[in-house]
CSV table of C-alpha atoms in Angstrom, one decimal:
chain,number,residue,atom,x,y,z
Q,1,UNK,CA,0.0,0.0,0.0
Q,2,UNK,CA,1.2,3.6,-0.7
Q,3,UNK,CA,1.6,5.7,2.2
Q,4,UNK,CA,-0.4,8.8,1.7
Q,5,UNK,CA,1.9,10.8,4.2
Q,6,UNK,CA,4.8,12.2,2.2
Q,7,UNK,CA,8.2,10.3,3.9
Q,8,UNK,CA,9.6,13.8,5.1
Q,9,UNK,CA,6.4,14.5,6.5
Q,10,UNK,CA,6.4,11.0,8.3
Q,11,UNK,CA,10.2,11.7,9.4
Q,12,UNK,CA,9.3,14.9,11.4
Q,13,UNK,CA,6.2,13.6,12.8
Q,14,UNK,CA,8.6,10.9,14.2
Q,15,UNK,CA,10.9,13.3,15.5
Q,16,UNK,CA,8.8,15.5,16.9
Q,17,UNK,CA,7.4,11.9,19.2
Q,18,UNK,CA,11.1,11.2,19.7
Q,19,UNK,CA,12.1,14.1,21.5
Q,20,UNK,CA,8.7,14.5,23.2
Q,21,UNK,CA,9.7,11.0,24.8
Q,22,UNK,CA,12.9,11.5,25.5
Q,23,UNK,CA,13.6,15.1,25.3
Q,24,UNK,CA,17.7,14.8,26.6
Q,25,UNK,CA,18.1,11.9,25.9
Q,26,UNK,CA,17.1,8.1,27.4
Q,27,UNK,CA,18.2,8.6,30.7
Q,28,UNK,CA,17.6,4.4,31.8
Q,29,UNK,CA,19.1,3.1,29.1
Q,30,UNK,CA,22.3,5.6,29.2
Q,31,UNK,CA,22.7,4.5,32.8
Q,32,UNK,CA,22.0,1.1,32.6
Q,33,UNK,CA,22.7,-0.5,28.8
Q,34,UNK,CA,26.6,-0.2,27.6
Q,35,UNK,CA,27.2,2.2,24.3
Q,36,UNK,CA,28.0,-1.1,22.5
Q,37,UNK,CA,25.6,-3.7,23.5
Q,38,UNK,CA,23.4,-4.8,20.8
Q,39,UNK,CA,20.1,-7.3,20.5
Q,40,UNK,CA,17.4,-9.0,19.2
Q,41,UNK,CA,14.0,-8.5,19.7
Q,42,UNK,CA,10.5,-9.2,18.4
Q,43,UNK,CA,7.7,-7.1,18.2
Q,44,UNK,CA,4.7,-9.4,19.2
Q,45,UNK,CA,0.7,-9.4,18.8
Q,46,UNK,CA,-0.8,-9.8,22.4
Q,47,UNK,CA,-4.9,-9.8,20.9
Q,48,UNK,CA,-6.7,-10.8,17.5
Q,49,UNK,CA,-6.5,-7.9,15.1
Q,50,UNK,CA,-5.5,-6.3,12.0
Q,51,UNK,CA,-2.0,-4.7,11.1
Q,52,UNK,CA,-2.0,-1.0,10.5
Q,53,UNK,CA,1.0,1.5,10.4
Q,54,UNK,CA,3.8,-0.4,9.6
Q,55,UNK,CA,5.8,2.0,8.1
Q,56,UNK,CA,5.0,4.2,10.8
Q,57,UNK,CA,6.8,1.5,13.0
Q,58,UNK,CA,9.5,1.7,10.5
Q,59,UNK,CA,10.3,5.2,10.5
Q,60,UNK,CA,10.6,5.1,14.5
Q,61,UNK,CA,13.5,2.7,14.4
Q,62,UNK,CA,15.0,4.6,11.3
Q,63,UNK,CA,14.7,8.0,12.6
Q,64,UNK,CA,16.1,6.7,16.2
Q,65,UNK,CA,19.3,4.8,14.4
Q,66,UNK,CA,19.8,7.9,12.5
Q,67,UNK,CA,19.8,10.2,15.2
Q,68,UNK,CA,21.8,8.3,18.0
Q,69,UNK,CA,24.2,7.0,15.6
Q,70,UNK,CA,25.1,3.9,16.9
Q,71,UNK,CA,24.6,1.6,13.6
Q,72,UNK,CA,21.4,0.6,11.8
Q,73,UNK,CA,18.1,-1.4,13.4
Q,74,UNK,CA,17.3,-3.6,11.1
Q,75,UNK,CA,13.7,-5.1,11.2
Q,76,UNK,CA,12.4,-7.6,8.6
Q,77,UNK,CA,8.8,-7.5,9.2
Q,78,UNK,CA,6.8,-10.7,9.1
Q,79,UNK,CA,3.2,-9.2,8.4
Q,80,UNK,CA,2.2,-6.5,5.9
Q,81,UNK,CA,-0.8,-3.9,6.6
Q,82,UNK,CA,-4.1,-5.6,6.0
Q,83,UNK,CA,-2.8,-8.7,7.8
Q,84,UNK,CA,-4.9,-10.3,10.1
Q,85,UNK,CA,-3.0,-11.7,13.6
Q,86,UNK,CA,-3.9,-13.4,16.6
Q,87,UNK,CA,-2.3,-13.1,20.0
Q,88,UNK,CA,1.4,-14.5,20.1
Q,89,UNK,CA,2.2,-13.6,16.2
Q,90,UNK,CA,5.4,-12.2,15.4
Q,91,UNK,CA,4.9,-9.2,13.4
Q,92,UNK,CA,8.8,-8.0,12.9
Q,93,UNK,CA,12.1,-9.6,14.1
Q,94,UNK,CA,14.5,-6.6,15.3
Q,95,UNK,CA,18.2,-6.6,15.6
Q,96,UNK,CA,20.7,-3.4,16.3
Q,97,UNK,CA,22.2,-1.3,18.8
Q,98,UNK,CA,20.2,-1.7,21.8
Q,99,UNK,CA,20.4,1.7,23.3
Q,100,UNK,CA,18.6,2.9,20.1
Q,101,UNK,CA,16.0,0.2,19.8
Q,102,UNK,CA,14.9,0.6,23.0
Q,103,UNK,CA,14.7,4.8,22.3
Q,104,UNK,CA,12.3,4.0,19.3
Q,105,UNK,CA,10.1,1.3,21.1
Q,106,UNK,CA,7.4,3.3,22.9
Q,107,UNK,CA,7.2,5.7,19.5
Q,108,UNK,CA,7.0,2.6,17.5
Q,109,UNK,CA,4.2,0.4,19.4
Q,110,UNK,CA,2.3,3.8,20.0
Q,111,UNK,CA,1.4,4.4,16.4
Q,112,UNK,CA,2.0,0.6,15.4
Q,113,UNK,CA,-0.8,0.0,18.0
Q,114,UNK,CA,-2.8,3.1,17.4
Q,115,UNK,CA,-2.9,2.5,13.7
Q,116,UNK,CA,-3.9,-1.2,14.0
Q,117,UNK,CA,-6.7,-0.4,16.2
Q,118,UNK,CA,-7.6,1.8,13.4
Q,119,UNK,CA,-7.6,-0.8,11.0
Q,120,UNK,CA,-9.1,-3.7,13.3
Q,121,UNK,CA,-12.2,-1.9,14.1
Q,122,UNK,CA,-12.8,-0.7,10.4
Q,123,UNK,CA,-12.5,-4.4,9.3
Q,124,UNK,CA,-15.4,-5.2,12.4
Q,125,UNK,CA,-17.7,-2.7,10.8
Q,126,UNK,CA,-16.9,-3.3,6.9
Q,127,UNK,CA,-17.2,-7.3,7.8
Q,128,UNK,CA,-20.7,-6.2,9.4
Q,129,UNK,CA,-22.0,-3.9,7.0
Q,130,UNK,CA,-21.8,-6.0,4.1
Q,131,UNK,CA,-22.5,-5.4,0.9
Q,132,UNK,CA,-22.4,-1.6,2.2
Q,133,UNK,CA,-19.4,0.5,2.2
Q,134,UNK,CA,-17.9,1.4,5.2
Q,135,UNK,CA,-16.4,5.7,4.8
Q,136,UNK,CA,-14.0,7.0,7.3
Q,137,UNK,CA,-14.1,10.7,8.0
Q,138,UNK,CA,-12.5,14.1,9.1
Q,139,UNK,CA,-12.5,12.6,13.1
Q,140,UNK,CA,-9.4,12.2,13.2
Q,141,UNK,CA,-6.1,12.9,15.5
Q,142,UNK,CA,-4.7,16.0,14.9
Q,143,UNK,CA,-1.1,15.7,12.8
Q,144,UNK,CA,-2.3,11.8,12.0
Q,145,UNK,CA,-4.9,11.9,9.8
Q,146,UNK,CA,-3.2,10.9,6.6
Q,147,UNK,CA,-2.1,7.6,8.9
Q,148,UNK,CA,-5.0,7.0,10.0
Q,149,UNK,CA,-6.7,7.0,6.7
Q,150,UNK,CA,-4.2,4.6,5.3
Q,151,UNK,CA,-5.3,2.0,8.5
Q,152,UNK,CA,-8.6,2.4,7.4
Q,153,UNK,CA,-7.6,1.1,3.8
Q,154,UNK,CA,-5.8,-1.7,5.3
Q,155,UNK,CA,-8.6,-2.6,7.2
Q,156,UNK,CA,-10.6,-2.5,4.2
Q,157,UNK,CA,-12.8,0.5,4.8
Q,158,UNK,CA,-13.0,3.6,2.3
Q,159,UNK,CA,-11.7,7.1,2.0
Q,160,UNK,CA,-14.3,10.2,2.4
Q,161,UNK,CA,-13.1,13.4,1.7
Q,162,UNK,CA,-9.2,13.6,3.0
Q,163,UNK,CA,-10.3,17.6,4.1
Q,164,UNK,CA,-12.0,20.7,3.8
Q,165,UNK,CA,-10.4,21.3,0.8
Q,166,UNK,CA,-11.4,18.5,-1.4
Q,167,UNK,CA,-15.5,18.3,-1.4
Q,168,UNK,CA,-18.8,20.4,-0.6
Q,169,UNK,CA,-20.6,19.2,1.6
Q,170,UNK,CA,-23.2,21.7,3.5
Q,171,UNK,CA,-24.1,20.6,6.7
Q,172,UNK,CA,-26.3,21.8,9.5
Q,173,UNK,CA,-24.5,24.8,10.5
Q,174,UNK,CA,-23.8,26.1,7.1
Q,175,UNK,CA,-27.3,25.8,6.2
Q,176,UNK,CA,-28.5,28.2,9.6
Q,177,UNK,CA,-25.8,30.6,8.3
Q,178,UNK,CA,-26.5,30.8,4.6
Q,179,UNK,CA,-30.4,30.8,5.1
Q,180,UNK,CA,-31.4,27.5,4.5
Q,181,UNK,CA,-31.1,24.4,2.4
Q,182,UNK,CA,-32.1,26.1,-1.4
Q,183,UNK,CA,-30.1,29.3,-0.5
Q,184,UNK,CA,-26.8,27.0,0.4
Q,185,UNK,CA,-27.2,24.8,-2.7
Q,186,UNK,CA,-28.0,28.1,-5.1
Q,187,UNK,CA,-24.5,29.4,-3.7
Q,188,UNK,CA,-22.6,26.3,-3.2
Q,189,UNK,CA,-23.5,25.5,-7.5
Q,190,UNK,CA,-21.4,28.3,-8.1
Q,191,UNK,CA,-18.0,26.1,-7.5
Q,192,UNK,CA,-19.4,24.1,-10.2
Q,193,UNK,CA,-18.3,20.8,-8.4
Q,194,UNK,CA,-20.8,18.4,-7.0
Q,195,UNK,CA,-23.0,19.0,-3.8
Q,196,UNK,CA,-23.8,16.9,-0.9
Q,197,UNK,CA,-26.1,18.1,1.8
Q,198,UNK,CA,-26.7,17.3,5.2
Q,199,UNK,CA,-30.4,16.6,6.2
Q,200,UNK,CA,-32.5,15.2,9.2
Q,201,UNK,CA,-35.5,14.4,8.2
Q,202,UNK,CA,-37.8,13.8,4.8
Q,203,UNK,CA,-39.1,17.6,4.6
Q,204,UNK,CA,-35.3,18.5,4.3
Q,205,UNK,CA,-34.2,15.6,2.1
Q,206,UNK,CA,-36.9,16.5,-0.3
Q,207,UNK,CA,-36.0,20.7,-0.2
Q,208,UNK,CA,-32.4,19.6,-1.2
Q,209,UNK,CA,-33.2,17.4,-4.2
Q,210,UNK,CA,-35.5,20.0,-5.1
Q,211,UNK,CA,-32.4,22.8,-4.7
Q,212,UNK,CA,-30.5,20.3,-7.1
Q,213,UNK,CA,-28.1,18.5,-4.7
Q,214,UNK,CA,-25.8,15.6,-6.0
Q,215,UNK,CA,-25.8,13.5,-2.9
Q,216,UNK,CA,-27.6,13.4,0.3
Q,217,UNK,CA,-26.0,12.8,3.7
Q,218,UNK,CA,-29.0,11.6,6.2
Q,219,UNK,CA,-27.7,12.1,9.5
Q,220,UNK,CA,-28.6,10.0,12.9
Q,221,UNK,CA,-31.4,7.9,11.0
Q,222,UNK,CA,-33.1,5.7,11.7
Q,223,UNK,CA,-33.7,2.6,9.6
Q,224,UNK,CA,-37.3,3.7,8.7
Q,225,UNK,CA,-36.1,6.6,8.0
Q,226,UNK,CA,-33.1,5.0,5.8
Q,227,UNK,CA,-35.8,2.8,3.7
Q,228,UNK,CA,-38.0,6.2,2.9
Q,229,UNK,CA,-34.9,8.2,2.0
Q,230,UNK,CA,-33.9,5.1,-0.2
Q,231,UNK,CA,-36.8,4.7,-1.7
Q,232,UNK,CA,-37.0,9.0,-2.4
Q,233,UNK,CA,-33.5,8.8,-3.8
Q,234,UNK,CA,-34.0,6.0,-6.1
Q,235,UNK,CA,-30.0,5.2,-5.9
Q,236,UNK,CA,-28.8,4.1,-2.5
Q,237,UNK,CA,-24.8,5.7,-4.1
Q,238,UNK,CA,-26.0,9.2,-3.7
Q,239,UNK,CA,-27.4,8.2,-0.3
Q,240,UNK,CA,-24.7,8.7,2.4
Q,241,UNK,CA,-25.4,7.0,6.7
Q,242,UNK,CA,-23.7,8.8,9.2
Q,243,UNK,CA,-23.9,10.0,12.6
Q,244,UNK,CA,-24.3,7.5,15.9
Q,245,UNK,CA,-23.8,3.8,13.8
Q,246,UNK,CA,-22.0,1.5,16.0
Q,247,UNK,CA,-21.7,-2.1,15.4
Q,248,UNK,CA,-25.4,-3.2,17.1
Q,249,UNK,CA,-26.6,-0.6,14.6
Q,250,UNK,CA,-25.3,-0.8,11.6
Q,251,UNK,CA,-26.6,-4.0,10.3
Q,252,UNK,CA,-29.9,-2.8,10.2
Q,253,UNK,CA,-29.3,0.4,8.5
Q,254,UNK,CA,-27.8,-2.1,5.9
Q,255,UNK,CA,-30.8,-4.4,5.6
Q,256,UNK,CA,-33.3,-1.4,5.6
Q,257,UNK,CA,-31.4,-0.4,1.9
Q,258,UNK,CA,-28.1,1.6,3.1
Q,259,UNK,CA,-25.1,1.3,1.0
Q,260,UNK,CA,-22.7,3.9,1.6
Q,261,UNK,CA,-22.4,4.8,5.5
Q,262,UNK,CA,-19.3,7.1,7.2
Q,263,UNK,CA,-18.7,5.6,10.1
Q,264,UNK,CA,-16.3,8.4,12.8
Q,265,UNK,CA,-15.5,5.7,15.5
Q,266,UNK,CA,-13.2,3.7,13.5
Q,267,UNK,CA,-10.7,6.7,13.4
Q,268,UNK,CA,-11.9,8.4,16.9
Q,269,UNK,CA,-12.8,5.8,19.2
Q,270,UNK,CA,-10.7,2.6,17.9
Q,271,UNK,CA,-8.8,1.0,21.2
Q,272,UNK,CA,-5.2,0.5,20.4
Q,273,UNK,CA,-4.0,-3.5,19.3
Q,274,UNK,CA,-2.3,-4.7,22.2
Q,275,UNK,CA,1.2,-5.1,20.9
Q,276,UNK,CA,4.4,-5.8,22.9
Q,277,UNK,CA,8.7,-5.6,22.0
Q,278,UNK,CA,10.4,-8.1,23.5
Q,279,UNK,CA,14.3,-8.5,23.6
Q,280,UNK,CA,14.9,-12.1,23.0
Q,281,UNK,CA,18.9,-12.0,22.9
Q,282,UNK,CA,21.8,-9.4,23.6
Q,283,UNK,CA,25.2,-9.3,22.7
């Protein structure tokens, strides 16, 4: 998988978590582990889940061996992102100067275990909403949202709008400032791009097909109220889910005609894989 996050991007992002760690230096390991020792070491699944972030994880050790200067960390990785893992896998054996690998190992099991959560839950909901697509969206962690959107692809989910930037879609609070649903669509047409717009109930749905709008987003529905909008909009594609659908929920909205739901959880709420380094030999 391509990373979306531009390597020099990735690098600083890592450095930045390096020195927030260990901001002069690793003061346990200077006291405790010789200049000179090396090991081996394993990073390990401890729960059932999918890989994400790997090249995150990669960049830690990298970034560390770089800056401490001590020799290389090699890690030949065992899994890829999108793997699947149960508790006691080997994701990565790790060898290099120990002083370094130990430096990088908090960094790398943060975002390696961040990232996989990412990716674990998405594969929950897109293995539970099938044949619907599961969308990430714009909850995301500040600085990490170009990761994050990568574990969702490795968890088999799909991308929404990466930002601002990049779609129109009016939603509640645009449509109280611009004067309602038709007034935001009129003004929003002149971008010439296409329009989604965020409704609640039927009345609005039908005002914004009426004002022209490309898609609809129907927001904290609920499954009655997905089969009428489906039925309105003729083409469950220009229908988008979203708002409150957790995995009790979601099947239904799937079985009452949804086929498109953004699902915020996966990126906001996902608990972190469990994932452990452990040294297995030193020299």
């Amino acid at each position: 998988m391509v990373m979306s996050m531009p390597a020099k991007e990735l690098h600083a992002l890592v450095e930045r978590a390096l020195a927030e760690d260990a901001p002069t230096g690793d003061l346990t390991a200077t006291l405790v582990v010789p200049e000179g020792a090396t090991c081996r070491a394993e990073l390990r699944a401890k729960a059932h889940g999918v890989v994400g972030g790997i090249e995150a994880a990669q960049a830690s050790f990298d970034v560390a061996a770089e800056q401490d200067g001590l020799g290389p960390v090699e890690v030949a990785w065992r899994v890829r992102d999108g793997s699947e893992v149960r508790p006691g896998d080997v994701l990565a054996n790790i060898e290099g100067p120990a002083r370094t690998i130990l430096r990088a190992e908090r960094i790398a099991i943060n975002l390696l275990a961040h990232l996989s959560g990412v990716a674990t839950l998405t594969r929950a909901f897109v293995t539970a909403a099938k044949p619907a697509t599961i969308l990430c969206t714009r909850k995301t962690t500040p600085g990490l949202r170009a990761l994050e959107r990568d574990a969702v692809l490795a968890g088999g989910g799909s991308l929404h709008r990466a930002s601002l930037s990049d779609a129109v879609l009016i939603k509640d609070n645009h449509l109280r400032i611009a004067g309602g649903v038709a007034a935001a669509v009129a003004k929003a047409k002149a971008g010439g791009i296409p329009i989604e717009v965020e409704v609640e109930s039927m009345a609005q749905l039908e005002e914004a097909m009426a004002a022209g709008a490309d898609r609809i987003l129907l927001d904290n529905p609920t499954a009655d109220l997905v089969r009428q909008a489906v039925a309105r909009v003729g083409d469950p594609q220009r229908l988008e889910i979203s708002g409150g659908v957790s995995l009790d929920s979601v099947q239904s909205l799937v079985e009452a005609g949804a086929r498109v739901i953004s699902v915020g959880r996966i990126t906001h709420s996902a608990p972190s894989l469990d994932i452990s380094l452990e040294v297995t030999d030193v020299s």
